[in-house]
Each structure stands twice: as structure tokens, then as C-alpha cells.
mmCIF file with all atom_site columns, C-alpha atoms in Angstrom:
data_model
loop_
_atom_site.group_PDB
_atom_site.id
_atom_site.type_symbol
_atom_site.label_atom_id
_atom_site.label_alt_id
_atom_site.label_comp_id
_atom_site.label_asym_id
_atom_site.label_entity_id
_atom_site.label_seq_id
_atom_site.pdbx_PDB_ins_code
_atom_site.Cartn_x
_atom_site.Cartn_y
_atom_site.Cartn_z
_atom_site.occupancy
_atom_site.B_iso_or_equiv
_atom_site.pdbx_formal_charge
_atom_site.auth_seq_id
_atom_site.auth_comp_id
_atom_site.auth_asym_id
_atom_site.auth_atom_id
_atom_site.pdbx_PDB_model_num
ATOM 1  C CA . MET A 1 1  ? 1.471   -4.506  -4.805 1.00 0.00 ? 30  MET A CA 1
ATOM 2  C CA . VAL A 1 2  ? 2.703   -7.503  -2.874 1.00 0.00 ? 31  VAL A CA 1
ATOM 3  C CA . GLU A 1 3  ? 1.294   -10.975 -2.393 1.00 0.00 ? 32  GLU A CA 1
ATOM 4  C CA . ALA A 1 4  ? 3.674   -13.230 -0.526 1.00 0.00 ? 33  ALA A CA 1
ATOM 5  C CA . GLY A 1 5  ? 3.973   -15.888 2.120  1.00 0.00 ? 34  GLY A CA 1
ATOM 6  C CA . GLN A 1 6  ? 5.833   -15.755 5.429  1.00 0.00 ? 35  GLN A CA 1
ATOM 7  C CA . THR A 1 7  ? 9.297   -16.509 4.009  1.00 0.00 ? 36  THR A CA 1
ATOM 8  C CA . SER A 1 8  ? 8.910   -14.824 0.636  1.00 0.00 ? 37  SER A CA 1
ATOM 9  C CA . GLY A 1 9  ? 11.336  -12.343 -0.884 1.00 0.00 ? 38  GLY A CA 1
ATOM 10 C CA . ALA A 1 10 ? 8.322   -10.189 -1.718 1.00 0.00 ? 39  ALA A CA 1
ATOM 11 C CA . ARG A 1 11 ? 7.712   -9.781  2.013  1.00 0.00 ? 40  ARG A CA 1
ATOM 12 C CA . MET A 1 12 ? 11.212  -8.332  2.319  1.00 0.00 ? 41  MET A CA 1
ATOM 13 C CA . GLN A 1 13 ? 10.470  -5.990  -0.607 1.00 0.00 ? 42  GLN A CA 1
ATOM 14 C CA . ALA A 1 14 ? 7.313   -4.818  1.178  1.00 0.00 ? 43  ALA A CA 1
ATOM 15 C CA . ARG A 1 15 ? 9.334   -4.071  4.318  1.00 0.00 ? 44  ARG A CA 1
ATOM 16 C CA . LEU A 1 16 ? 11.959  -2.191  2.339  1.00 0.00 ? 45  LEU A CA 1
ATOM 17 C CA . ALA A 1 17 ? 9.320   -0.177  0.485  1.00 0.00 ? 46  ALA A CA 1
ATOM 18 C CA . LEU A 1 18 ? 7.845   0.984   3.778  1.00 0.00 ? 47  LEU A CA 1
ATOM 19 C CA . GLU A 1 19 ? 11.269  1.764   5.242  1.00 0.00 ? 48  GLU A CA 1
ATOM 20 C CA . HIS A 1 20 ? 11.922  4.012   2.226  1.00 0.00 ? 49  HIS A CA 1
ATOM 21 C CA . GLY A 1 21 ? 8.561   5.764   2.422  1.00 0.00 ? 50  GLY A CA 1
ATOM 22 C CA . LYS A 1 22 ? 7.026   4.083   -0.634 1.00 0.00 ? 51  LYS A CA 1
ATOM 23 C CA . ARG A 1 23 ? 3.333   3.243   -0.942 1.00 0.00 ? 52  ARG A CA 1
ATOM 24 C CA . LEU A 1 24 ? 2.378   -0.397  -0.536 1.00 0.00 ? 53  LEU A CA 1
ATOM 25 C CA . PHE A 1 25 ? -0.757  -2.164  -1.751 1.00 0.00 ? 54  PHE A CA 1
ATOM 26 C CA . LEU A 1 26 ? -1.658  -5.458  -0.064 1.00 0.00 ? 55  LEU A CA 1
ATOM 27 C CA . PRO A 1 27 ? -4.439  -7.765  -1.277 1.00 0.00 ? 56  PRO A CA 1
ATOM 28 C CA . GLN A 1 28 ? -7.165  -8.305  1.320  1.00 0.00 ? 57  GLN A CA 1
ATOM 29 C CA . ALA A 1 29 ? -6.772  -12.095 0.996  1.00 0.00 ? 58  ALA A CA 1
ATOM 30 C CA . LEU A 1 30 ? -3.114  -11.803 1.984  1.00 0.00 ? 59  LEU A CA 1
ATOM 31 C CA . VAL A 1 31 ? -3.943  -9.612  4.989  1.00 0.00 ? 60  VAL A CA 1
ATOM 32 C CA . ASP A 1 32 ? -6.526  -12.201 6.063  1.00 0.00 ? 61  ASP A CA 1
ATOM 33 C CA . ARG A 1 33 ? -4.134  -15.158 5.952  1.00 0.00 ? 62  ARG A CA 1
ATOM 34 C CA . GLU A 1 34 ? -0.658  -13.811 6.814  1.00 0.00 ? 63  GLU A CA 1
ATOM 35 C CA . GLU A 1 35 ? 0.146   -12.283 10.197 1.00 0.00 ? 64  GLU A CA 1
ATOM 36 C CA . TRP A 1 36 ? 2.923   -10.099 8.776  1.00 0.00 ? 65  TRP A CA 1
ATOM 37 C CA . ALA A 1 37 ? 0.559   -8.609  6.190  1.00 0.00 ? 66  ALA A CA 1
ATOM 38 C CA . SER A 1 38 ? -2.061  -7.947  8.842  1.00 0.00 ? 67  SER A CA 1
ATOM 39 C CA . THR A 1 39 ? 0.561   -6.106  10.884 1.00 0.00 ? 68  THR A CA 1
ATOM 40 C CA . TYR A 1 40 ? 1.713   -4.072  7.865  1.00 0.00 ? 69  TYR A CA 1
ATOM 41 C CA . ALA A 1 41 ? -1.886  -3.185  6.965  1.00 0.00 ? 70  ALA A CA 1
ATOM 42 C CA . SER A 1 42 ? -2.136  -0.746  9.867  1.00 0.00 ? 71  SER A CA 1
ATOM 43 C CA . ARG A 1 43 ? 1.052   1.135   8.958  1.00 0.00 ? 72  ARG A CA 1
ATOM 44 C CA . PRO A 1 44 ? 1.004   4.524   7.202  1.00 0.00 ? 73  PRO A CA 1
ATOM 45 C CA . GLY A 1 45 ? 1.437   4.244   3.439  1.00 0.00 ? 74  GLY A CA 1
ATOM 46 C CA . VAL A 1 46 ? -0.253  0.843   3.176  1.00 0.00 ? 75  VAL A CA 1
ATOM 47 C CA . THR A 1 47 ? -3.519  0.341   1.301  1.00 0.00 ? 76  THR A CA 1
ATOM 48 C CA . VAL A 1 48 ? -5.419  -2.927  1.534  1.00 0.00 ? 77  VAL A CA 1
ATOM 49 C CA . VAL A 1 49 ? -7.172  -3.691  -1.754 1.00 0.00 ? 78  VAL A CA 1
ATOM 50 C CA . SER A 1 50 ? -9.898  -6.079  -2.834 1.00 0.00 ? 79  SER A CA 1
ATOM 51 C CA . ASP A 1 51 ? -9.744  -5.364  -6.559 1.00 0.00 ? 80  ASP A CA 1
ATOM 52 C CA . VAL A 1 52 ? -8.128  -3.075  -9.099 1.00 0.00 ? 81  VAL A CA 1
ATOM 53 C CA . SER A 1 53 ? -10.674 -0.307  -8.507 1.00 0.00 ? 82  SER A CA 1
ATOM 54 C CA . ASP A 1 54 ? -9.291  0.121   -4.964 1.00 0.00 ? 83  ASP A CA 1
ATOM 55 C CA . ILE A 1 55 ? -5.842  0.769   -6.435 1.00 0.00 ? 84  ILE A CA 1
ATOM 56 C CA . LEU A 1 56 ? -7.190  3.210   -9.011 1.00 0.00 ? 85  LEU A CA 1
ATOM 57 C CA . ASP A 1 57 ? -9.200  5.067   -6.366 1.00 0.00 ? 86  ASP A CA 1
ATOM 58 C CA . GLU A 1 58 ? -6.100  5.488   -4.204 1.00 0.00 ? 87  GLU A CA 1
ATOM 59 C CA . LEU A 1 59 ? -3.965  6.646   -7.119 1.00 0.00 ? 88  LEU A CA 1
ATOM 60 C CA . VAL A 1 60 ? -6.556  9.233   -8.127 1.00 0.00 ? 89  VAL A CA 1
ATOM 61 C CA . ARG A 1 61 ? -6.724  10.476  -4.528 1.00 0.00 ? 90  ARG A CA 1
ATOM 62 C CA . VAL A 1 62 ? -2.936  10.826  -4.287 1.00 0.00 ? 91  VAL A CA 1
ATOM 63 C CA . VAL A 1 63 ? -2.744  12.706  -7.595 1.00 0.00 ? 92  VAL A CA 1
ATOM 64 C CA . GLU A 1 64 ? -5.685  15.001  -6.824 1.00 0.00 ? 93  GLU A CA 1
ATOM 65 C CA . ILE A 1 65 ? -4.339  16.277  -3.491 1.00 0.00 ? 94  ILE A CA 1
ATOM 66 C CA . PRO A 1 66 ? -1.191  17.901  -4.970 1.00 0.00 ? 95  PRO A CA 1
ATOM 67 C CA . ARG A 1 67 ? -3.213  19.214  -7.923 1.00 0.00 ? 96  ARG A CA 1
ATOM 68 C CA . GLN A 1 68 ? -5.711  20.859  -5.564 1.00 0.00 ? 97  GLN A CA 1
ATOM 69 C CA . LEU A 1 69 ? -2.899  22.360  -3.505 1.00 0.00 ? 98  LEU A CA 1
ATOM 70 C CA . SER A 1 70 ? -1.256  23.855  -6.582 1.00 0.00 ? 99  SER A CA 1
ATOM 71 C CA . LEU A 1 71 ? -4.548  25.450  -7.665 1.00 0.00 ? 100 LEU A CA 1
ATOM 72 C CA . ASN A 1 72 ? -4.724  27.349  -4.367 1.00 0.00 ? 101 ASN A CA 1
ATOM 73 C CA . PHE A 1 73 ? -1.487  29.245  -5.072 1.00 0.00 ? 102 PHE A CA 1
#
């Protein structure tokens, strides 16, 4: 999860995470106020969150997909 301004090192970490195929969670407030975050929000692997339940929901979804696939074999 990243919350950072325009010149923040955390912004660079967010970019690197996406370049390496890692998931990225961005707070909705950050997406609303920072152009870079708004741009990142539409990229694959990025989840915009309003509260911790959004993060938990996404983690459950990511874990359940592989589990369901393994049950089909």
C-alpha cells in the first residue's frame, strides 16, 4: 500500500512494484489528489481502497482463485 506525494520515494516504490508485476494498493484519497496515483489506478495489478476491508476482500479473491483452480484437477 502506498500513500505518497509527487516527489516521494514511495511513488518510486509504487512504480517499481508495478514494473515487477507486484500488486499495488492505493488509497482513494491519494488517487483523488495526485495525478500520478490517478494514472496508476487504471493499470493492471492496482487496487484502489477506501478502507481495510477493501484490501481484505482483494486478498481473499486472489487466494480463492488458485484454490478453486486446484480443486478442479
